[in-house]
Amino acid sequence: MAAIDPVYTVASTATGGGRDGQVVSQPGRVDLDMRPPTEMGGSGEGANPEELFSAGYASCFLGALRATAKQAGAQVPDEATVTVTVGIGKDDADGGFALVATIETYLPGLDEAKAKELAEGAHAFCPYSKATKGNIEHNITVRV
């Protein structure tokens, strides 16, 4: 594995019960009450780790989509969107929990083959995709 020389780092601290507590980023821009979703027996009255992960993944993937398209000489429309849906459920392998991510790209005005090519390129380039490769199931869909 290649050594990484970070150009940016950030720290966040969780307090309380983890999923039922608070999380604050070092710069203070993220300062959230955390509560398990109702589907997991919680109140659902706060953010949860899957929500934060899906938000970060979606914004990172859209950036990767724009970067890889530019490298390929293609144009991503201004109206393009990326929606990442993160699911959590029982992991039969160890009795714990595991994640699944569905990445939906919306690339209006592009033909479907080009849109799929760009989405696959972004998936290979995106740091979130790289970090989770082989660790969680990914499903990528494209709308044009």
mmCIF file of N, CA, C and O in Angstrom, residues 20-120:
data_model
loop_
_atom_site.group_PDB
_atom_site.id
_atom_site.type_symbol
_atom_site.label_atom_id
_atom_site.label_comp_id
_atom_site.label_asym_id
_atom_site.label_seq_id
_atom_site.Cartn_x
_atom_site.Cartn_y
_atom_site.Cartn_z
ATOM 1 N N ASP A 20 -25.890 7.240 20.857
ATOM 2 C CA ASP A 20 -26.861 7.959 21.675
ATOM 3 C C ASP A 20 -26.085 8.960 22.532
ATOM 4 O O ASP A 20 -25.986 8.825 23.746
ATOM 5 N N GLY A 21 -25.490 9.951 21.872
ATOM 6 C CA GLY A 21 -24.654 10.928 22.565
ATOM 7 C C GLY A 21 -24.506 12.179 21.731
ATOM 8 O O GLY A 21 -25.477 12.700 21.181
ATOM 9 N N GLN A 22 -23.266 12.639 21.589
ATOM 10 C CA GLN A 22 -22.984 13.834 20.815
ATOM 11 C C GLN A 22 -21.675 13.624 20.071
ATOM 12 O O GLN A 22 -20.798 12.893 20.519
ATOM 13 N N VAL A 23 -21.561 14.286 18.915
ATOM 14 C CA VAL A 23 -20.316 14.271 18.172
ATOM 15 C C VAL A 23 -19.998 15.709 17.757
ATOM 16 O O VAL A 23 -20.886 16.456 17.336
ATOM 17 N N VAL A 24 -18.731 16.084 17.943
ATOM 18 C CA VAL A 24 -18.290 17.431 17.618
ATOM 19 C C VAL A 24 -16.980 17.321 16.848
ATOM 20 O O VAL A 24 -16.062 16.606 17.271
ATOM 21 N N SER A 25 -16.911 18.032 15.716
ATOM 22 C CA SER A 25 -15.658 18.059 14.966
ATOM 23 C C SER A 25 -14.730 19.095 15.586
ATOM 24 O O SER A 25 -15.172 20.056 16.218
ATOM 25 N N GLN A 26 -13.441 18.895 15.388
ATOM 26 C CA GLN A 26 -12.439 19.781 15.969
ATOM 27 C C GLN A 26 -12.663 21.243 15.561
ATOM 28 O O GLN A 26 -12.591 22.110 16.417
ATOM 29 N N PRO A 27 -12.990 21.534 14.295
ATOM 30 C CA PRO A 27 -13.243 22.938 13.950
ATOM 31 C C PRO A 27 -14.590 23.450 14.481
ATOM 32 O O PRO A 27 -14.834 24.647 14.488
ATOM 33 N N GLY A 28 -15.470 22.531 14.912
ATOM 34 C CA GLY A 28 -16.759 22.923 15.460
ATOM 35 C C GLY A 28 -17.881 23.081 14.451
ATOM 36 O O GLY A 28 -19.003 23.392 14.826
ATOM 37 N N ARG A 29 -17.607 22.864 13.170
ATOM 38 C CA ARG A 29 -18.663 22.995 12.158
ATOM 39 C C ARG A 29 -19.681 21.864 12.251
ATOM 40 O O ARG A 29 -20.815 22.017 11.852
ATOM 41 N N VAL A 30 -19.257 20.723 12.769
ATOM 42 C CA VAL A 30 -20.181 19.628 13.043
ATOM 43 C C VAL A 30 -20.314 19.547 14.562
ATOM 44 O O VAL A 30 -19.317 19.377 15.267
ATOM 45 N N ASP A 31 -21.521 19.704 15.042
ATOM 46 C CA ASP A 31 -21.818 19.635 16.476
ATOM 47 C C ASP A 31 -23.239 19.101 16.569
ATOM 48 O O ASP A 31 -24.207 19.859 16.491
ATOM 49 N N LEU A 32 -23.342 17.781 16.691
ATOM 50 C CA LEU A 32 -24.641 17.132 16.553
ATOM 51 C C LEU A 32 -24.989 16.219 17.712
ATOM 52 O O LEU A 32 -24.126 15.524 18.255
ATOM 53 N N ASP A 33 -26.263 16.220 18.055
ATOM 54 C CA ASP A 33 -26.801 15.191 18.932
ATOM 55 C C ASP A 33 -26.986 13.940 18.091
ATOM 56 O O ASP A 33 -27.494 14.010 16.968
ATOM 57 N N MET A 34 -26.562 12.824 18.612
ATOM 58 C CA MET A 34 -26.663 11.553 17.913
ATOM 59 C C MET A 34 -27.712 10.696 18.606
ATOM 60 O O MET A 34 -27.720 10.586 19.833
ATOM 61 N N ARG A 35 -28.604 10.111 17.817
ATOM 62 C CA ARG A 35 -29.626 9.214 18.342
ATOM 63 C C ARG A 35 -29.828 8.081 17.342
ATOM 64 O O ARG A 35 -29.878 8.322 16.131
ATOM 65 N N PRO A 36 -29.998 6.866 17.832
ATOM 66 C CA PRO A 36 -30.290 5.770 16.911
ATOM 67 C C PRO A 36 -31.613 6.039 16.184
ATOM 68 O O PRO A 36 -32.531 6.631 16.758
ATOM 69 N N PRO A 37 -31.705 5.588 14.925
ATOM 70 C CA PRO A 37 -32.974 5.732 14.211
ATOM 71 C C PRO A 37 -34.048 4.862 14.861
ATOM 72 O O PRO A 37 -33.740 3.896 15.566
ATOM 73 N N THR A 38 -35.298 5.210 14.614
ATOM 74 C CA THR A 38 -36.392 4.440 15.208
ATOM 75 C C THR A 38 -36.343 2.982 14.787
ATOM 76 O O THR A 38 -36.701 2.098 15.564
ATOM 77 N N GLU A 39 -35.847 2.712 13.567
ATOM 78 C CA GLU A 39 -35.750 1.335 13.069
ATOM 79 C C GLU A 39 -34.783 0.491 13.892
ATOM 80 O O GLU A 39 -34.821 -0.732 13.839
ATOM 81 N N MET A 40 -33.914 1.158 14.649
ATOM 82 C CA MET A 40 -32.954 0.450 15.489
ATOM 83 C C MET A 40 -33.272 0.642 16.967
ATOM 84 O O MET A 40 -32.411 0.475 17.830
ATOM 85 N N GLY A 41 -34.515 1.021 17.251
ATOM 86 C CA GLY A 41 -34.957 1.142 18.629
ATOM 87 C C GLY A 41 -34.700 2.482 19.279
ATOM 88 O O GLY A 41 -34.926 2.650 20.483
ATOM 89 N N GLY A 42 -34.228 3.459 18.519
ATOM 90 C CA GLY A 42 -33.945 4.771 19.090
ATOM 91 C C GLY A 42 -35.074 5.760 18.877
ATOM 92 O O GLY A 42 -36.106 5.442 18.266
ATOM 93 N N SER A 43 -34.848 6.966 19.333
ATOM 94 C CA SER A 43 -35.854 8.019 19.197
ATOM 95 C C SER A 43 -35.857 8.616 17.795
ATOM 96 O O SER A 43 -36.854 9.201 17.380
ATOM 97 N N GLY A 44 -34.736 8.527 17.085
ATOM 98 C CA GLY A 44 -34.642 9.129 15.763
ATOM 99 C C GLY A 44 -34.580 10.636 15.797
ATOM 100 O O GLY A 44 -34.697 11.290 14.768
ATOM 101 N N GLU A 45 -34.381 11.216 16.961
ATOM 102 C CA GLU A 45 -34.416 12.669 17.113
ATOM 103 C C GLU A 45 -33.048 13.328 16.994
ATOM 104 O O GLU A 45 -32.861 14.453 17.451
ATOM 105 N N GLY A 46 -32.107 12.663 16.410
ATOM 106 C CA GLY A 46 -30.784 13.227 16.183
ATOM 107 C C GLY A 46 -30.198 12.608 14.930
ATOM 108 O O GLY A 46 -30.842 11.820 14.253
ATOM 109 N N ALA A 47 -29.003 13.004 14.622
ATOM 110 C CA ALA A 47 -28.300 12.414 13.488
ATOM 111 C C ALA A 47 -27.829 11.015 13.876
ATOM 112 O O ALA A 47 -27.883 10.625 15.043
ATOM 113 N N ASN A 48 -27.379 10.244 12.892
ATOM 114 C CA ASN A 48 -26.807 8.932 13.175
ATOM 115 C C ASN A 48 -25.605 8.712 12.256
ATOM 116 O O ASN A 48 -25.450 9.419 11.262
ATOM 117 N N PRO A 49 -24.734 7.775 12.595
ATOM 118 C CA PRO A 49 -23.520 7.582 11.812
ATOM 119 C C PRO A 49 -23.778 7.300 10.325
ATOM 120 O O PRO A 49 -23.029 7.777 9.462
ATOM 121 N N GLU A 50 -24.832 6.559 10.015
ATOM 122 C CA GLU A 50 -25.109 6.235 8.618
ATOM 123 C C GLU A 50 -25.506 7.489 7.834
ATOM 124 O O GLU A 50 -25.140 7.653 6.674
ATOM 125 N N GLU A 51 -26.235 8.375 8.486
ATOM 126 C CA GLU A 51 -26.625 9.641 7.867
ATOM 127 C C GLU A 51 -25.388 10.486 7.541
ATOM 128 O O GLU A 51 -25.269 11.038 6.446
ATOM 129 N N LEU A 52 -24.472 10.564 8.487
ATOM 130 C CA LEU A 52 -23.248 11.337 8.265
ATOM 131 C C LEU A 52 -22.384 10.698 7.185
ATOM 132 O O LEU A 52 -21.802 11.386 6.336
ATOM 133 N N PHE A 53 -22.303 9.374 7.197
ATOM 134 C CA PHE A 53 -21.514 8.668 6.190
ATOM 135 C C PHE A 53 -22.098 8.876 4.801
ATOM 136 O O PHE A 53 -21.363 9.144 3.841
ATOM 137 N N SER A 54 -23.425 8.789 4.669
ATOM 138 C CA SER A 54 -24.040 8.967 3.348
ATOM 139 C C SER A 54 -23.823 10.384 2.834
ATOM 140 O O SER A 54 -23.591 10.587 1.642
ATOM 141 N N ALA A 55 -23.877 11.389 3.715
ATOM 142 C CA ALA A 55 -23.657 12.776 3.306
ATOM 143 C C ALA A 55 -22.224 12.985 2.821
ATOM 144 O O ALA A 55 -21.989 13.587 1.764
ATOM 145 N N GLY A 56 -21.268 12.488 3.585
ATOM 146 C CA GLY A 56 -19.866 12.625 3.183
ATOM 147 C C GLY A 56 -19.566 11.882 1.900
ATOM 148 O O GLY A 56 -18.878 12.394 1.013
ATOM 149 N N TYR A 57 -20.096 10.671 1.780
ATOM 150 C CA TYR A 57 -19.856 9.852 0.594
ATOM 151 C C TYR A 57 -20.458 10.516 -0.648
ATOM 152 O O TYR A 57 -19.810 10.600 -1.698
ATOM 153 N N ALA A 58 -21.678 11.036 -0.534
ATOM 154 C CA ALA A 58 -22.332 11.662 -1.690
ATOM 155 C C ALA A 58 -21.543 12.866 -2.189
ATOM 156 O O ALA A 58 -21.313 13.021 -3.396
ATOM 157 N N SER A 59 -21.113 13.730 -1.273
ATOM 158 C CA SER A 59 -20.387 14.924 -1.705
ATOM 159 C C SER A 59 -19.017 14.563 -2.270
ATOM 160 O O SER A 59 -18.575 15.133 -3.270
ATOM 161 N N CYS A 60 -18.347 13.595 -1.664
ATOM 162 C CA CYS A 60 -17.051 13.160 -2.167
ATOM 163 C C CYS A 60 -17.183 12.515 -3.549
ATOM 164 O O CYS A 60 -16.394 12.780 -4.450
ATOM 165 N N PHE A 61 -18.211 11.681 -3.729
ATOM 166 C CA PHE A 61 -18.395 10.985 -5.000
ATOM 167 C C PHE A 61 -18.699 11.986 -6.121
ATOM 168 O O PHE A 61 -18.190 11.834 -7.233
ATOM 169 N N LEU A 62 -19.507 13.010 -5.841
ATOM 170 C CA LEU A 62 -19.793 14.006 -6.877
ATOM 171 C C LEU A 62 -18.523 14.749 -7.264
ATOM 172 O O LEU A 62 -18.277 15.007 -8.449
ATOM 173 N N GLY A 63 -17.685 15.062 -6.278
ATOM 174 C CA GLY A 63 -16.397 15.681 -6.589
ATOM 175 C C GLY A 63 -15.521 14.772 -7.435
ATOM 176 O O GLY A 63 -14.871 15.214 -8.386
ATOM 177 N N ALA A 64 -15.501 13.483 -7.107
ATOM 178 C CA ALA A 64 -14.726 12.511 -7.884
ATOM 179 C C ALA A 64 -15.287 12.386 -9.293
ATOM 180 O O ALA A 64 -14.529 12.259 -10.264
ATOM 181 N N LEU A 65 -16.601 12.439 -9.422
ATOM 182 C CA LEU A 65 -17.245 12.363 -10.732
ATOM 183 C C LEU A 65 -16.808 13.533 -11.602
ATOM 184 O O LEU A 65 -16.447 13.367 -12.770
ATOM 185 N N ARG A 66 -16.828 14.725 -11.038
ATOM 186 C CA ARG A 66 -16.408 15.912 -11.791
ATOM 187 C C ARG A 66 -14.922 15.844 -12.155
ATOM 188 O O ARG A 66 -14.528 16.187 -13.263
ATOM 189 N N ALA A 67 -14.087 15.397 -11.223
ATOM 190 C CA ALA A 67 -12.642 15.322 -11.473
ATOM 191 C C ALA A 67 -12.307 14.299 -12.550
ATOM 192 O O ALA A 67 -11.511 14.571 -13.456
ATOM 193 N N THR A 68 -12.905 13.111 -12.474
ATOM 194 C CA THR A 68 -12.583 12.075 -13.471
ATOM 195 C C THR A 68 -13.167 12.428 -14.839
ATOM 196 O O THR A 68 -12.565 12.111 -15.856
ATOM 197 N N ALA A 69 -14.320 13.086 -14.850
ATOM 198 C CA ALA A 69 -14.884 13.519 -16.135
ATOM 199 C C ALA A 69 -13.970 14.542 -16.794
ATOM 200 O O ALA A 69 -13.709 14.470 -18.000
ATOM 201 N N LYS A 70 -13.470 15.478 -16.011
ATOM 202 C CA LYS A 70 -12.564 16.498 -16.550
ATOM 203 C C LYS A 70 -11.310 15.853 -17.133
ATOM 204 O O LYS A 70 -10.865 16.215 -18.217
ATOM 205 N N GLN A 71 -10.754 14.868 -16.406
ATOM 206 C CA GLN A 71 -9.562 14.167 -16.892
ATOM 207 C C GLN A 71 -9.841 13.447 -18.205
ATOM 208 O O GLN A 71 -8.951 13.299 -19.042
ATOM 209 N N ALA A 72 -11.096 12.991 -18.380
ATOM 210 C CA ALA A 72 -11.472 12.271 -19.593
ATOM 211 C C ALA A 72 -11.950 13.201 -20.700
ATOM 212 O O ALA A 72 -12.361 12.745 -21.766
ATOM 213 N N GLY A 73 -11.922 14.504 -20.439
ATOM 214 C CA GLY A 73 -12.366 15.464 -21.440
ATOM 215 C C GLY A 73 -13.881 15.531 -21.583
ATOM 216 O O GLY A 73 -14.394 15.978 -22.609
ATOM 217 N N ALA A 74 -14.601 15.092 -20.571
ATOM 218 C CA ALA A 74 -16.065 15.108 -20.595
ATOM 219 C C ALA A 74 -16.574 16.221 -19.677
ATOM 220 O O ALA A 74 -15.849 16.715 -18.819
ATOM 221 N N GLN A 75 -17.822 16.572 -19.865
ATOM 222 C CA GLN A 75 -18.448 17.619 -19.070
ATOM 223 C C GLN A 75 -19.575 17.025 -18.237
ATOM 224 O O GLN A 75 -20.467 16.376 -18.770
ATOM 225 N N VAL A 76 -19.536 17.237 -16.930
ATOM 226 C CA VAL A 76 -20.635 16.839 -16.048
ATOM 227 C C VAL A 76 -21.577 18.031 -15.966
ATOM 228 O O VAL A 76 -21.150 19.141 -15.659
ATOM 229 N N PRO A 77 -22.861 17.815 -16.263
ATOM 230 C CA PRO A 77 -23.801 18.935 -16.226
ATOM 231 C C PRO A 77 -23.916 19.543 -14.826
ATOM 232 O O PRO A 77 -23.757 18.849 -13.821
ATOM 233 N N ASP A 78 -24.178 20.848 -14.772
ATOM 234 C CA ASP A 78 -24.338 21.539 -13.492
ATOM 235 C C ASP A 78 -25.450 20.920 -12.653
ATOM 236 O O ASP A 78 -25.402 20.973 -11.421
ATOM 237 N N GLU A 79 -26.455 20.351 -13.299
ATOM 238 C CA GLU A 79 -27.605 19.764 -12.602
ATOM 239 C C GLU A 79 -27.332 18.351 -12.090
ATOM 240 O O GLU A 79 -28.204 17.730 -11.496
ATOM 241 N N ALA A 80 -26.140 17.843 -12.301
ATOM 242 C CA ALA A 80 -25.799 16.480 -11.873
ATOM 243 C C ALA A 80 -25.927 16.362 -10.357
ATOM 244 O O ALA A 80 -25.644 17.305 -9.617
ATOM 245 N N THR A 81 -26.370 15.195 -9.916
ATOM 246 C CA THR A 81 -26.461 14.912 -8.490
ATOM 247 C C THR A 81 -25.955 13.506 -8.210
ATOM 248 O O THR A 81 -25.940 12.650 -9.097
ATOM 249 N N VAL A 82 -25.556 13.302 -6.980
ATOM 250 C CA VAL A 82 -25.210 11.970 -6.483
ATOM 251 C C VAL A 82 -25.966 11.773 -5.179
ATOM 252 O O VAL A 82 -25.892 12.621 -4.282
ATOM 253 N N THR A 83 -26.695 10.684 -5.091
ATOM 254 C CA THR A 83 -27.395 10.317 -3.867
ATOM 255 C C THR A 83 -26.817 8.991 -3.387
ATOM 256 O O THR A 83 -26.819 8.011 -4.132
ATOM 257 N N VAL A 84 -26.305 8.989 -2.176
ATOM 258 C CA VAL A 84 -25.777 7.756 -1.598
ATOM 259 C C VAL A 84 -26.715 7.327 -0.473
ATOM 260 O O VAL A 84 -26.928 8.068 0.489
ATOM 261 N N THR A 85 -27.280 6.150 -0.640
ATOM 262 C CA THR A 85 -28.150 5.568 0.372
ATOM 263 C C THR A 85 -27.352 4.515 1.121
ATOM 264 O O THR A 85 -26.828 3.580 0.505
ATOM 265 N N VAL A 86 -27.229 4.708 2.423
ATOM 266 C CA VAL A 86 -26.468 3.772 3.259
ATOM 267 C C VAL A 86 -27.448 2.973 4.103
ATOM 268 O O VAL A 86 -28.331 3.540 4.751
ATOM 269 N N GLY A 87 -27.291 1.674 4.070
ATOM 270 C CA GLY A 87 -28.109 0.796 4.896
ATOM 271 C C GLY A 87 -27.227 0.073 5.900
ATOM 272 O O GLY A 87 -26.054 -0.172 5.651
ATOM 273 N N ILE A 88 -27.824 -0.246 7.031
ATOM 274 C CA ILE A 88 -27.129 -1.020 8.055
ATOM 275 C C ILE A 88 -28.019 -2.198 8.436
ATOM 276 O O ILE A 88 -29.246 -2.053 8.521
ATOM 277 N N GLY A 89 -27.420 -3.348 8.599
ATOM 278 C CA GLY A 89 -28.180 -4.539 8.971
ATOM 279 C C GLY A 89 -27.271 -5.588 9.575
ATOM 280 O O GLY A 89 -26.052 -5.424 9.620
ATOM 281 N N LYS A 90 -27.886 -6.653 10.023
ATOM 282 C CA LYS A 90 -27.136 -7.753 10.642
ATOM 283 C C LYS A 90 -26.156 -8.357 9.643
ATOM 284 O O LYS A 90 -26.475 -8.551 8.481
ATOM 285 N N ASP A 91 -24.976 -8.651 10.130
ATOM 286 C CA ASP A 91 -23.941 -9.321 9.354
ATOM 287 C C ASP A 91 -23.932 -10.785 9.789
ATOM 288 O O ASP A 91 -23.512 -11.106 10.904
ATOM 289 N N ASP A 92 -24.422 -11.657 8.931
ATOM 290 C CA ASP A 92 -24.499 -13.079 9.269
ATOM 291 C C ASP A 92 -23.134 -13.707 9.510
ATOM 292 O O ASP A 92 -23.026 -14.715 10.203
ATOM 293 N N ALA A 93 -22.077 -13.094 8.949
ATOM 294 C CA ALA A 93 -20.742 -13.671 9.081
ATOM 295 C C ALA A 93 -20.251 -13.660 10.524
ATOM 296 O O ALA A 93 -19.596 -14.596 10.963
ATOM 297 N N ASP A 94 -20.559 -12.590 11.263
ATOM 298 C CA ASP A 94 -20.036 -12.514 12.625
ATOM 299 C C ASP A 94 -21.079 -12.124 13.666
ATOM 300 O O ASP A 94 -20.747 -11.932 14.838
ATOM 301 N N GLY A 95 -22.329 -11.980 13.247
ATOM 302 C CA GLY A 95 -23.386 -11.630 14.194
ATOM 303 C C GLY A 95 -23.460 -10.155 14.531
ATOM 304 O O GLY A 95 -24.317 -9.736 15.296
ATOM 305 N N GLY A 96 -22.552 -9.365 13.979
ATOM 306 C CA GLY A 96 -22.561 -7.916 14.208
ATOM 307 C C GLY A 96 -23.408 -7.217 13.160
ATOM 308 O O GLY A 96 -24.420 -7.755 12.698
ATOM 309 N N PHE A 97 -22.984 -6.050 12.781
ATOM 310 C CA PHE A 97 -23.680 -5.273 11.775
ATOM 311 C C PHE A 97 -22.747 -4.964 10.620
ATOM 312 O O PHE A 97 -21.528 -4.949 10.772
ATOM 313 N N ALA A 98 -23.332 -4.701 9.453
ATOM 314 C CA ALA A 98 -22.564 -4.334 8.267
ATOM 315 C C ALA A 98 -23.335 -3.280 7.488
ATOM 316 O O ALA A 98 -24.535 -3.099 7.684
ATOM 317 N N LEU A 99 -22.631 -2.610 6.600
ATOM 318 C CA LEU A 99 -23.215 -1.552 5.780
ATOM 319 C C LEU A 99 -23.344 -1.984 4.333
ATOM 320 O O LEU A 99 -22.608 -2.854 3.860
ATOM 321 N N VAL A 100 -24.247 -1.324 3.634
ATOM 322 C CA VAL A 100 -24.380 -1.440 2.189
ATOM 323 C C VAL A 100 -24.602 -0.028 1.667
ATOM 324 O O VAL A 100 -25.224 0.795 2.344
ATOM 325 N N ALA A 101 -24.057 0.274 0.497
ATOM 326 C CA ALA A 101 -24.203 1.600 -0.077
ATOM 327 C C ALA A 101 -24.724 1.503 -1.506
ATOM 328 O O ALA A 101 -24.196 0.733 -2.311
ATOM 329 N N THR A 102 -25.751 2.278 -1.788
ATOM 330 C CA THR A 102 -26.252 2.421 -3.153
ATOM 331 C C THR A 102 -25.915 3.833 -3.600
ATOM 332 O O THR A 102 -26.260 4.809 -2.924
ATOM 333 N N ILE A 103 -25.205 3.926 -4.707
ATOM 334 C CA ILE A 103 -24.768 5.209 -5.243
ATOM 335 C C ILE A 103 -25.561 5.468 -6.516
ATOM 336 O O ILE A 103 -25.412 4.740 -7.502
ATOM 337 N N GLU A 104 -26.412 6.481 -6.476
ATOM 338 C CA GLU A 104 -27.223 6.828 -7.645
ATOM 339 C C GLU A 104 -26.715 8.137 -8.220
ATOM 340 O O GLU A 104 -26.702 9.170 -7.554
ATOM 341 N N THR A 105 -26.261 8.082 -9.462
ATOM 342 C CA THR A 105 -25.814 9.290 -10.139
ATOM 343 C C THR A 105 -26.890 9.747 -11.108
ATOM 344 O O THR A 105 -27.535 8.927 -11.765
ATOM 345 N N TYR A 106 -27.098 11.039 -11.160
ATOM 346 C CA TYR A 106 -28.045 11.647 -12.103
ATOM 347 C C TYR A 106 -27.231 12.571 -12.990
ATOM 348 O O TYR A 106 -26.668 13.564 -12.528
ATOM 349 N N LEU A 107 -27.124 12.199 -14.254
ATOM 350 C CA LEU A 107 -26.321 12.935 -15.218
ATOM 351 C C LEU A 107 -27.193 13.302 -16.426
ATOM 352 O O LEU A 107 -27.099 12.672 -17.485
ATOM 353 N N PRO A 108 -28.037 14.323 -16.270
ATOM 354 C CA PRO A 108 -28.959 14.676 -17.345
ATOM 355 C C PRO A 108 -28.215 15.159 -18.594
ATOM 356 O O PRO A 108 -27.212 15.856 -18.493
ATOM 357 N N GLY A 109 -28.721 14.731 -19.728
ATOM 358 C CA GLY A 109 -28.151 15.171 -20.999
ATOM 359 C C GLY A 109 -27.043 14.288 -21.535
ATOM 360 O O GLY A 109 -26.624 14.460 -22.675
ATOM 361 N N LEU A 110 -26.560 13.352 -20.737
ATOM 362 C CA LEU A 110 -25.521 12.438 -21.222
ATOM 363 C C LEU A 110 -26.174 11.148 -21.696
ATOM 364 O O LEU A 110 -27.228 10.757 -21.200
ATOM 365 N N ASP A 111 -25.526 10.480 -22.644
ATOM 366 C CA ASP A 111 -26.060 9.172 -23.016
ATOM 367 C C ASP A 111 -25.700 8.181 -21.904
ATOM 368 O O ASP A 111 -24.753 8.372 -21.150
ATOM 369 N N GLU A 112 -26.492 7.134 -21.805
ATOM 370 C CA GLU A 112 -26.376 6.207 -20.690
ATOM 371 C C GLU A 112 -25.005 5.528 -20.621
ATOM 372 O O GLU A 112 -24.444 5.356 -19.539
ATOM 373 N N ALA A 113 -24.445 5.166 -21.756
ATOM 374 C CA ALA A 113 -23.142 4.493 -21.758
ATOM 375 C C ALA A 113 -22.055 5.413 -21.202
ATOM 376 O O ALA A 113 -21.219 4.980 -20.403
ATOM 377 N N LYS A 114 -22.064 6.676 -21.621
ATOM 378 C CA LYS A 114 -21.071 7.635 -21.125
ATOM 379 C C LYS A 114 -21.275 7.880 -19.637
ATOM 380 O O LYS A 114 -20.315 7.965 -18.871
ATOM 381 N N ALA A 115 -22.531 7.992 -19.208
ATOM 382 C CA ALA A 115 -22.834 8.214 -17.794
ATOM 383 C C ALA A 115 -22.324 7.044 -16.946
ATOM 384 O O ALA A 115 -21.737 7.252 -15.878
ATOM 385 N N LYS A 116 -22.539 5.816 -17.413
ATOM 386 C CA LYS A 116 -22.050 4.642 -16.683
ATOM 387 C C LYS A 116 -20.528 4.635 -16.615
ATOM 388 O O LYS A 116 -19.948 4.317 -15.578
ATOM 389 N N GLU A 117 -19.884 4.983 -17.714
ATOM 390 C CA GLU A 117 -18.422 5.041 -17.752
ATOM 391 C C GLU A 117 -17.894 6.062 -16.738
ATOM 392 O O GLU A 117 -16.949 5.789 -16.001
ATOM 393 N N LEU A 118 -18.528 7.224 -16.684
ATOM 394 C CA LEU A 118 -18.098 8.257 -15.746
ATOM 395 C C LEU A 118 -18.340 7.831 -14.296
ATOM 396 O O LEU A 118 -17.500 8.069 -13.425
ATOM 397 N N ALA A 119 -19.468 7.188 -14.031
ATOM 398 C CA ALA A 119 -19.771 6.734 -12.672
ATOM 399 C C ALA A 119 -18.773 5.675 -12.219
ATOM 400 O O ALA A 119 -18.307 5.699 -11.071
ATOM 401 N N GLU A 120 -18.432 4.754 -13.096
ATOM 402 C CA GLU A 120 -17.446 3.719 -12.749
ATOM 403 C C GLU A 120 -16.070 4.341 -12.516
ATOM 404 O O GLU A 120 -15.350 3.928 -11.606
#
